[in-house]
PDB file of C-alpha atoms in Angstrom:
ATOM      1  CA  MET A1203      25.108  96.472 207.974  1.00  0.00           C
ATOM      2  CA  VAL A1204      23.256  99.587 207.123  1.00  0.00           C
ATOM      3  CA  VAL A1205      22.895 102.710 209.215  1.00  0.00           C
ATOM      4  CA  ALA A1206      20.469 105.457 208.430  1.00  0.00           C
ATOM      5  CA  PRO A1207      20.445 108.369 208.435  1.00  0.00           C
ATOM      6  CA  GLY A1208      24.351 108.753 208.174  1.00  0.00           C
ATOM      7  CA  ASP A1209      24.421 112.593 208.977  1.00  0.00           C
ATOM      8  CA  THR A1210      23.529 112.230 212.640  1.00  0.00           C
ATOM      9  CA  GLY A1211      26.770 111.084 214.011  1.00  0.00           C
ATOM     10  CA  LEU A1212      25.755 107.551 213.476  1.00  0.00           C
ATOM     11  CA  GLY A1213      27.865 107.259 210.386  1.00  0.00           C
ATOM     12  CA  ALA A1214      30.989 108.370 212.220  1.00  0.00           C
ATOM     13  CA  ALA A1215      30.242 105.911 214.950  1.00  0.00           C
ATOM     14  CA  ALA A1216      29.765 103.010 212.515  1.00  0.00           C
ATOM     15  CA  GLU A1217      33.088 103.791 210.689  1.00  0.00           C
ATOM     16  CA  SER A1218      34.936 103.881 214.022  1.00  0.00           C
ATOM     17  CA  LEU A1219      34.190 100.203 214.500  1.00  0.00           C
ATOM     18  CA  GLY A1220      36.038  99.098 211.435  1.00  0.00           C
ATOM     19  CA  LEU A1221      33.096  96.780 210.239  1.00  0.00           C
ATOM     20  CA  GLY A1222      34.032  94.673 207.169  1.00  0.00           C
ATOM     21  CA  SER A1223      30.754  95.460 205.469  1.00  0.00           C
ATOM     22  CA  LEU A1224      29.114  98.785 206.194  1.00  0.00           C
ATOM     23  CA  GLU A1225      26.813 100.915 204.330  1.00  0.00           C
ATOM     24  CA  ILE A1226      25.907 104.522 205.331  1.00  0.00           C
ATOM     25  CA  ILE A1227      22.501 105.607 203.852  1.00  0.00           C
ATOM     26  CA  GLY A1228      22.799 109.075 202.500  1.00  0.00           C
ATOM     27  CA  PRO A1229      20.359 111.835 201.589  1.00  0.00           C
ATOM     28  CA  GLU A1230      17.121 110.949 200.009  1.00  0.00           C
ATOM     29  CA  GLU A1231      17.841 112.537 196.708  1.00  0.00           C
ATOM     30  CA  THR A1232      20.547 109.948 196.125  1.00  0.00           C
ATOM     31  CA  ARG A1233      17.983 107.056 196.429  1.00  0.00           C
ATOM     32  CA  ALA A1234      16.638 107.431 192.874  1.00  0.00           C
ATOM     33  CA  ARG A1235      20.030 106.533 191.401  1.00  0.00           C
ATOM     34  CA  ASP A1236      20.253 103.375 193.673  1.00  0.00           C
ATOM     35  CA  PRO A1237      19.280 100.230 191.735  1.00  0.00           C
ATOM     36  CA  ARG A1238      17.760  98.704 194.859  1.00  0.00           C
ATOM     37  CA  HIS A1239      15.311 101.599 195.254  1.00  0.00           C
ATOM     38  CA  ALA A1240      12.607 100.130 193.003  1.00  0.00           C
ATOM     39  CA  ALA A1241      12.682  96.694 194.862  1.00  0.00           C
ATOM     40  CA  VAL A1242      12.259  98.394 198.150  1.00  0.00           C
ATOM     41  CA  ALA A1243       9.256 100.527 196.583  1.00  0.00           C
ATOM     42  CA  GLU A1244       7.587  97.236 195.485  1.00  0.00           C
ATOM     43  CA  LEU A1245       8.156  95.632 198.675  1.00  0.00           C
ATOM     44  CA  LEU A1246       6.324  98.498 200.554  1.00  0.00           C
ATOM     45  CA  ARG A1247       3.607  98.357 197.969  1.00  0.00           C
ATOM     46  CA  SER A1248       3.069  94.569 198.172  1.00  0.00           C
ATOM     47  CA  ARG A1249       3.209  94.426 201.942  1.00  0.00           C
ATOM     48  CA  ARG A1250       0.685  97.154 202.554  1.00  0.00           C
ATOM     49  CA  PRO A1251      -1.239  98.105 199.313  1.00  0.00           C
ATOM     50  CA  GLY A1252      -3.573 100.095 201.317  1.00  0.00           C
ATOM     51  CA  ARG A1253      -1.072 102.547 202.337  1.00  0.00           C
ATOM     52  CA  VAL A1254       0.515 103.066 198.863  1.00  0.00           C
ATOM     53  CA  ARG A1255      -1.512 105.102 196.210  1.00  0.00           C
ATOM     54  CA  ASP A1256       0.575 104.175 193.115  1.00  0.00           C
ATOM     55  CA  GLY A1257       4.043 103.467 191.860  1.00  0.00           C
ATOM     56  CA  ILE A1258       5.295 106.904 192.198  1.00  0.00           C
ATOM     57  CA  HIS A1259       4.092 107.123 195.847  1.00  0.00           C
ATOM     58  CA  ALA A1260       5.835 103.831 196.463  1.00  0.00           C
ATOM     59  CA  LEU A1261       9.205 105.154 195.188  1.00  0.00           C
ATOM     60  CA  ASP A1262       8.704 108.313 197.343  1.00  0.00           C
ATOM     61  CA  LEU A1263       8.082 106.217 200.451  1.00  0.00           C
ATOM     62  CA  ALA A1264      11.093 104.054 199.590  1.00  0.00           C
ATOM     63  CA  ALA A1265      13.394 107.099 199.481  1.00  0.00           C
ATOM     64  CA  ASP A1266      12.985 107.643 203.148  1.00  0.00           C
ATOM     65  CA  PRO A1267      16.329 106.490 204.770  1.00  0.00           C
ATOM     66  CA  VAL A1268      14.798 104.279 207.531  1.00  0.00           C
ATOM     67  CA  ARG A1269      12.358 102.621 205.318  1.00  0.00           C
ATOM     68  CA  PHE A1270      14.958 102.010 202.601  1.00  0.00           C
ATOM     69  CA  ALA A1271      17.485 100.489 205.084  1.00  0.00           C
ATOM     70  CA  ALA A1272      14.686  98.260 206.632  1.00  0.00           C
ATOM     71  CA  GLY A1273      13.619  97.238 203.090  1.00  0.00           C
ATOM     72  CA  LEU A1274      17.211  96.060 202.286  1.00  0.00           C
ATOM     73  CA  VAL A1275      17.059  93.964 205.588  1.00  0.00           C
ATOM     74  CA  ALA A1276      13.556  92.524 204.446  1.00  0.00           C
ATOM     75  CA  LEU A1277      14.965  91.730 200.949  1.00  0.00           C
ATOM     76  CA  GLY A1278      18.041  89.990 202.459  1.00  0.00           C
ATOM     77  CA  GLN A1279      20.380  92.607 201.015  1.00  0.00           C
ATOM     78  CA  ALA A1280      21.409  93.649 204.450  1.00  0.00           C
ATOM     79  CA  ASP A1281      22.129  91.761 207.705  1.00  0.00           C
ATOM     80  CA  ALA A1282      20.977  94.497 210.002  1.00  0.00           C
ATOM     81  CA  MET A1283      20.086  98.104 210.121  1.00  0.00           C
ATOM     82  CA  VAL A1284      20.519 100.733 212.875  1.00  0.00           C
ATOM     83  CA  ALA A1285      18.545 103.972 212.826  1.00  0.00           C
ATOM     84  CA  GLY A1286      20.063 107.187 214.116  1.00  0.00           C
ATOM     85  CA  PRO A1287      19.001 109.789 216.782  1.00  0.00           C
ATOM     86  CA  GLY A1288      15.625 111.302 216.081  1.00  0.00           C
ATOM     87  CA  VAL A1289      14.143 108.046 214.862  1.00  0.00           C
ATOM     88  CA  THR A1290      11.671 106.929 217.556  1.00  0.00           C
ATOM     89  CA  ALA A1291      11.393 103.456 218.673  1.00  0.00           C
ATOM     90  CA  GLY A1292       7.625 103.764 217.641  1.00  0.00           C
ATOM     91  CA  THR A1293       8.777 104.684 214.045  1.00  0.00           C
ATOM     92  CA  LEU A1294      11.211 101.874 214.020  1.00  0.00           C
ATOM     93  CA  ALA A1295       8.548  99.383 215.265  1.00  0.00           C
ATOM     94  CA  GLU A1296       6.159 100.697 212.551  1.00  0.00           C
ATOM     95  CA  THR A1297       8.637 100.209 209.806  1.00  0.00           C
ATOM     96  CA  ALA A1298       9.430  96.696 211.051  1.00  0.00           C
ATOM     97  CA  GLU A1299       5.862  95.751 210.996  1.00  0.00           C
ATOM     98  CA  TRP A1300       5.385  97.158 207.479  1.00  0.00           C
ATOM     99  CA  VAL A1301       8.436  95.548 205.816  1.00  0.00           C
ATOM    100  CA  LEU A1302       9.085  92.353 207.726  1.00  0.00           C
ATOM    101  CA  PRO A1303       6.941  89.151 208.137  1.00  0.00           C
ATOM    102  CA  PRO A1304       5.000  88.749 211.373  1.00  0.00           C
ATOM    103  CA  PRO A1305       6.620  86.723 214.081  1.00  0.00           C
ATOM    104  CA  PRO A1306       5.816  83.028 213.985  1.00  0.00           C
ATOM    105  CA  ASP A1307       4.404  83.078 217.656  1.00  0.00           C
ATOM    106  CA  GLY A1308       2.204  86.156 217.097  1.00  0.00           C
ATOM    107  CA  MET A1309       4.389  88.255 219.356  1.00  0.00           C
ATOM    108  CA  ALA A1310       3.965  92.031 218.698  1.00  0.00           C
ATOM    109  CA  VAL A1311       7.068  93.984 218.003  1.00  0.00           C
ATOM    110  CA  ARG A1312       8.712  94.877 221.208  1.00  0.00           C
ATOM    111  CA  ALA A1313      12.071  96.429 222.197  1.00  0.00           C
ATOM    112  CA  VAL A1314      15.044  95.462 224.343  1.00  0.00           C
ATOM    113  CA  HIS A1315      17.587  97.815 225.751  1.00  0.00           C
ATOM    114  CA  TRP A1316      20.936  97.083 227.507  1.00  0.00           C
ATOM    115  CA  LEU A1317      22.652  98.990 230.261  1.00  0.00           C
ATOM    116  CA  VAL A1318      26.227  98.790 230.197  1.00  0.00           C
ATOM    117  CA  LEU A1319      27.425  99.122 233.733  1.00  0.00           C
ATOM    118  CA  PRO A1320      30.871 100.227 234.871  1.00  0.00           C
ATOM    119  CA  GLY A1321      33.010  97.143 234.560  1.00  0.00           C
ATOM    120  CA  GLY A1322      31.270  95.895 231.465  1.00  0.00           C
ATOM    121  CA  ARG A1323      28.365  94.004 232.848  1.00  0.00           C
ATOM    122  CA  LEU A1324      25.258  94.000 230.640  1.00  0.00           C
ATOM    123  CA  ILE A1325      21.644  94.290 231.983  1.00  0.00           C
ATOM    124  CA  ALA A1326      18.828  93.794 229.529  1.00  0.00           C
ATOM    125  CA  LEU A1327      15.610  95.732 230.190  1.00  0.00           C
ATOM    126  CA  ALA A1328      12.430  94.932 228.381  1.00  0.00           C
ATOM    127  CA  ASP A1329      10.083  96.650 227.109  1.00  0.00           C
ATOM    128  CA  CYS A1330      11.082 100.244 227.899  1.00  0.00           C
ATOM    129  CA  GLN A1331       9.393 102.168 225.261  1.00  0.00           C
ATOM    130  CA  LEU A1332       6.891 100.576 222.904  1.00  0.00           C
ATOM    131  CA  ALA A1333       4.359  98.768 225.098  1.00  0.00           C
ATOM    132  CA  GLY A1334       1.784 100.059 227.365  1.00  0.00           C
ATOM    133  CA  ARG A1335       0.581  97.590 229.982  1.00  0.00           C
ATOM    134  CA  LEU A1336       1.595  94.117 228.892  1.00  0.00           C
ATOM    135  CA  ASP A1337      -0.723  91.130 229.625  1.00  0.00           C
ATOM    136  CA  PRO A1338       0.787  88.078 231.204  1.00  0.00           C
ATOM    137  CA  GLY A1339       1.182  86.308 228.022  1.00  0.00           C
ATOM    138  CA  GLU A1340       2.933  89.113 226.469  1.00  0.00           C
ATOM    139  CA  ARG A1341       5.349  89.407 229.207  1.00  0.00           C
ATOM    140  CA  VAL A1342       6.283  85.768 229.060  1.00  0.00           C
ATOM    141  CA  LYS A1343       6.946  86.014 225.233  1.00  0.00           C
ATOM    142  CA  MET A1344       8.901  89.124 225.964  1.00  0.00           C
ATOM    143  CA  GLY A1345      10.920  87.309 228.490  1.00  0.00           C
ATOM    144  CA  VAL A1346      11.689  84.357 226.127  1.00  0.00           C
ATOM    145  CA  ALA A1347      12.738  86.857 223.387  1.00  0.00           C
ATOM    146  CA  ALA A1348      14.944  89.028 225.644  1.00  0.00           C
ATOM    147  CA  ALA A1349      16.773  86.006 227.165  1.00  0.00           C
ATOM    148  CA  ALA A1350      17.524  84.712 223.702  1.00  0.00           C
ATOM    149  CA  ALA A1351      18.964  88.064 222.623  1.00  0.00           C
ATOM    150  CA  HIS A1352      20.953  88.502 225.708  1.00  0.00           C
ATOM    151  CA  ALA A1353      22.407  85.002 225.340  1.00  0.00           C
ATOM    152  CA  ARG A1354      23.797  86.089 221.896  1.00  0.00           C
ATOM    153  CA  LEU A1355      25.963  88.831 223.417  1.00  0.00           C
ATOM    154  CA  GLY A1356      28.198  86.399 225.342  1.00  0.00           C
ATOM    155  CA  ASN A1357      28.104  88.491 228.495  1.00  0.00           C
ATOM    156  CA  GLY A1358      27.063  85.321 230.743  1.00  0.00           C
ATOM    157  CA  PRO A1359      23.933  83.189 230.638  1.00  0.00           C
ATOM    158  CA  PRO A1360      20.489  84.940 230.871  1.00  0.00           C
ATOM    159  CA  ARG A1361      18.799  85.066 234.288  1.00  0.00           C
ATOM    160  CA  VAL A1362      15.313  86.497 233.959  1.00  0.00           C
ATOM    161  CA  ALA A1363      13.303  88.443 236.526  1.00  0.00           C
ATOM    162  CA  PHE A1364       9.782  89.355 236.038  1.00  0.00           C
ATOM    163  CA  LEU A1365       9.303  92.766 238.006  1.00  0.00           C
ATOM    164  CA  ALA A1366       5.846  93.015 239.694  1.00  0.00           C
ATOM    165  CA  GLY A1367       3.791  96.075 239.002  1.00  0.00           C
ATOM    166  CA  PRO A1368       1.709  97.911 241.734  1.00  0.00           C
ATOM    167  CA  ASP A1369      -1.413  95.466 240.906  1.00  0.00           C
ATOM    168  CA  ASP A1370       0.346  92.261 240.131  1.00  0.00           C
ATOM    169  CA  ASP A1371      -0.466  89.681 242.806  1.00  0.00           C
ATOM    170  CA  SER A1372       1.328  86.686 241.284  1.00  0.00           C
ATOM    171  CA  PRO A1373       4.519  87.268 239.425  1.00  0.00           C
ATOM    172  CA  GLU A1374       5.329  83.532 240.101  1.00  0.00           C
ATOM    173  CA  ASN A1375       2.601  82.591 237.660  1.00  0.00           C
ATOM    174  CA  LEU A1376       4.827  84.282 234.981  1.00  0.00           C
ATOM    175  CA  VAL A1377       7.813  82.326 236.155  1.00  0.00           C
ATOM    176  CA  ALA A1378       5.887  79.121 235.776  1.00  0.00           C
ATOM    177  CA  ALA A1379       4.716  79.911 232.297  1.00  0.00           C
ATOM    178  CA  PHE A1380       8.319  80.919 231.358  1.00  0.00           C
ATOM    179  CA  ALA A1381       9.793  77.836 232.544  1.00  0.00           C
ATOM    180  CA  ALA A1382       7.518  75.897 230.559  1.00  0.00           C
ATOM    181  CA  LEU A1383       8.954  77.448 227.568  1.00  0.00           C
ATOM    182  CA  ARG A1384      12.564  77.841 228.617  1.00  0.00           C
ATOM    183  CA  PRO A1385      13.371  75.365 231.400  1.00  0.00           C
ATOM    184  CA  ASP A1386      17.019  75.966 230.917  1.00  0.00           C
ATOM    185  CA  VAL A1387      16.913  79.676 231.831  1.00  0.00           C
ATOM    186  CA  PRO A1388      16.662  80.681 235.461  1.00  0.00           C
ATOM    187  CA  ALA A1389      13.825  82.919 236.246  1.00  0.00           C
ATOM    188  CA  THR A1390      12.242  84.593 239.303  1.00  0.00           C
ATOM    189  CA  GLY A1391       9.414  86.968 240.282  1.00  0.00           C
ATOM    190  CA  ASP A1392      10.794  90.007 241.797  1.00  0.00           C
ATOM    191  CA  ARG A1393       8.186  92.078 243.754  1.00  0.00           C
ATOM    192  CA  ARG A1394      10.647  94.674 245.126  1.00  0.00           C
ATOM    193  CA  MET A1395      13.273  94.937 242.533  1.00  0.00           C
ATOM    194  CA  ARG A1396      16.009  93.589 244.888  1.00  0.00           C
ATOM    195  CA  LEU A1397      17.639  91.479 242.050  1.00  0.00           C
ATOM    196  CA  ARG A1398      19.350  89.170 244.677  1.00  0.00           C
ATOM    197  CA  ASP A1399      19.602  86.486 242.193  1.00  0.00           C
ATOM    198  CA  GLY A1400      21.891  88.094 239.823  1.00  0.00           C
ATOM    199  CA  ALA A1401      19.226  88.759 237.300  1.00  0.00           C
ATOM    200  CA  ASN A1402      20.450  90.173 234.008  1.00  0.00           C
ATOM    201  CA  VAL A1403      17.296  90.215 231.947  1.00  0.00           C
ATOM    202  CA  LEU A1404      14.442  92.491 233.466  1.00  0.00           C
ATOM    203  CA  ILE A1405      11.033  92.152 232.298  1.00  0.00           C
ATOM    204  CA  PHE A1406       8.922  95.147 233.345  1.00  0.00           C
ATOM    205  CA  PRO A1407       4.954  95.317 233.665  1.00  0.00           C
ATOM    206  CA  GLY A1408       4.855  97.979 230.940  1.00  0.00           C
ATOM    207  CA  GLY A1409       6.859 100.400 228.779  1.00  0.00           C
ATOM    208  CA  GLU A1410       6.272 103.452 231.187  1.00  0.00           C
ATOM    209  CA  SER A1411       7.881 101.713 234.281  1.00  0.00           C
ATOM    210  CA  GLY A1412      10.662 100.240 232.087  1.00  0.00           C
ATOM    211  CA  HIS A1413      11.515 103.571 230.305  1.00  0.00           C
ATOM    212  CA  LEU A1414      11.660 105.376 233.849  1.00  0.00           C
ATOM    213  CA  ALA A1415      13.768 102.658 235.299  1.00  0.00           C
ATOM    214  CA  LEU A1416      16.160 102.784 232.136  1.00  0.00           C
ATOM    215  CA  ARG A1417      16.408 106.692 232.146  1.00  0.00           C
ATOM    216  CA  THR A1418      17.054 106.795 235.744  1.00  0.00           C
ATOM    217  CA  ALA A1419      19.856 104.050 235.825  1.00  0.00           C
ATOM    218  CA  ARG A1420      21.524 105.858 232.918  1.00  0.00           C
ATOM    219  CA  ASP A1421      21.532 109.296 234.688  1.00  0.00           C
ATOM    220  CA  LEU A1422      22.413 108.178 238.159  1.00  0.00           C
ATOM    221  CA  SER A1423      24.965 105.382 237.593  1.00  0.00           C
ATOM    222  CA  GLY A1424      26.843 106.550 234.552  1.00  0.00           C
ATOM    223  CA  ALA A1425      25.814 103.457 232.803  1.00  0.00           C
ATOM    224  CA  ARG A1426      25.608 103.522 228.907  1.00  0.00           C
ATOM    225  CA  VAL A1427      22.339 102.677 227.083  1.00  0.00           C
ATOM    226  CA  LEU A1428      22.457 100.413 223.963  1.00  0.00           C
ATOM    227  CA  GLY A1429      19.417  99.959 221.776  1.00  0.00           C
ATOM    228  CA  PRO A1430      16.490  99.689 221.494  1.00  0.00           C
ATOM    229  CA  LEU A1431      16.795  96.468 219.510  1.00  0.00           C
ATOM    230  CA  LEU A1432      13.420  95.235 218.121  1.00  0.00           C
ATOM    231  CA  VAL A1433      12.477  91.743 218.845  1.00  0.00           C
ATOM    232  CA  GLY A1434       9.683  89.701 217.546  1.00  0.00           C
ATOM    233  CA  PRO A1435       9.779  89.776 213.712  1.00  0.00           C
ATOM    234  CA  PRO A1436      12.525  88.315 211.880  1.00  0.00           C
ATOM    235  CA  GLY A1437      15.460  90.645 210.897  1.00  0.00           C
ATOM    236  CA  VAL A1438      17.697  92.814 213.056  1.00  0.00           C
ATOM    237  CA  MET A1439      16.567  96.263 213.487  1.00  0.00           C
ATOM    238  CA  ALA A1440      17.990  98.713 216.243  1.00  0.00           C
ATOM    239  CA  GLY A1441      17.961 102.389 217.042  1.00  0.00           C
ATOM    240  CA  VAL A1442      19.645 104.733 219.461  1.00  0.00           C
ATOM    241  CA  ALA A1443      18.204 107.321 221.927  1.00  0.00           C
ATOM    242  CA  GLU A1444      17.636 110.890 220.864  1.00  0.00           C
ATOM    243  CA  ASP A1445      20.592 112.008 223.127  1.00  0.00           C
ATOM    244  CA  ALA A1446      22.823 108.907 222.583  1.00  0.00           C
ATOM    245  CA  GLU A1447      26.475 109.563 223.014  1.00  0.00           C
ATOM    246  CA  PHE A1448      29.100 108.646 220.388  1.00  0.00           C
ATOM    247  CA  ASP A1449      30.039 105.391 222.453  1.00  0.00           C
ATOM    248  CA  GLU A1450      26.269 104.427 222.856  1.00  0.00           C
ATOM    249  CA  MET A1451      25.842 104.745 219.037  1.00  0.00           C
ATOM    250  CA  ALA A1452      28.992 102.667 218.352  1.00  0.00           C
ATOM    251  CA  GLY A1453      27.901 100.119 220.949  1.00  0.00           C
ATOM    252  CA  THR A1454      24.530  99.718 219.485  1.00  0.00           C
ATOM    253  CA  ILE A1455      25.880  99.212 215.907  1.00  0.00           C
ATOM    254  CA  ALA A1456      28.264  96.462 217.447  1.00  0.00           C
ATOM    255  CA  LEU A1457      25.326  95.029 219.238  1.00  0.00           C
ATOM    256  CA  ALA A1458      23.315  94.713 216.002  1.00  0.00           C
ATOM    257  CA  ALA A1459      26.364  93.220 214.172  1.00  0.00           C
ATOM    258  CA  LEU A1460      26.528  90.462 216.896  1.00  0.00           C
ATOM    259  CA  MET A1461      22.826  89.897 216.639  1.00  0.00           C
ATOM    260  CA  ALA A1462      23.070  89.493 212.846  1.00  0.00           C
ATOM    261  CA  ALA A1463      26.217  87.133 212.885  1.00  0.00           C
ATOM    262  CA  PRO A1464      25.925  83.366 212.591  1.00  0.00           C
ATOM    263  CA  ALA A1465      25.340  81.713 215.978  1.00  0.00           C
ATOM    264  CA  GLY A1466      28.597  80.594 217.648  1.00  0.00           C
ATOM    265  CA  THR A1467      30.634  83.613 216.180  1.00  0.00           C
TER     266      THR A1467
END
């Protein structure tokens, strides 16, 4: 597990968990002495040659803490990485698209957040930042990915709700398409966000509505927010909100560790 940058409170949150294997990525000037620096630079250059002028530029790019940490994940030298406050979900997603292989199903990089409600219940919300308006196929893929991620947390089996937007006339079609891919996971179409079926994975029509719902729930209910956790490409990459509190940072690091752990642990 690597966290970057480590001077934002994220390092202290990580150390509080007592994880067995943890690396806190320090200032950029220390990167030149790291033997892995050149390997990450070469990865960046090989993945996007059009964005890298030459070898020196590649080394400069690889010195960035977030790119360096993500590069370690891509190279198999880290199981997961968590970016600190100030690293936007968009920057995290752009880095993932640069260093990680594309998802096998063609899904774009998306993000899942979790609300930790009083009492410990977890509610997954997707996508709350990255996406604009999602088309039906993207929403179904988002539902599959978010349900799989939620199941890893061991907080009860996933129950998916596709929330209808103002111009959605048939969320039931999303449910049918989802059921064809994951018949083992209950799913409903929710036109009024009543959530009567105990849904714990909420798929929004787009990033704007999801973000508004996430922030409103956090501010009004006292819930904590974990994530974003990126889904789509292989590799565990997560971040925290710019105003994340200490326990939200620690919780997101624990979430990433769970996602990176072998299934069944």
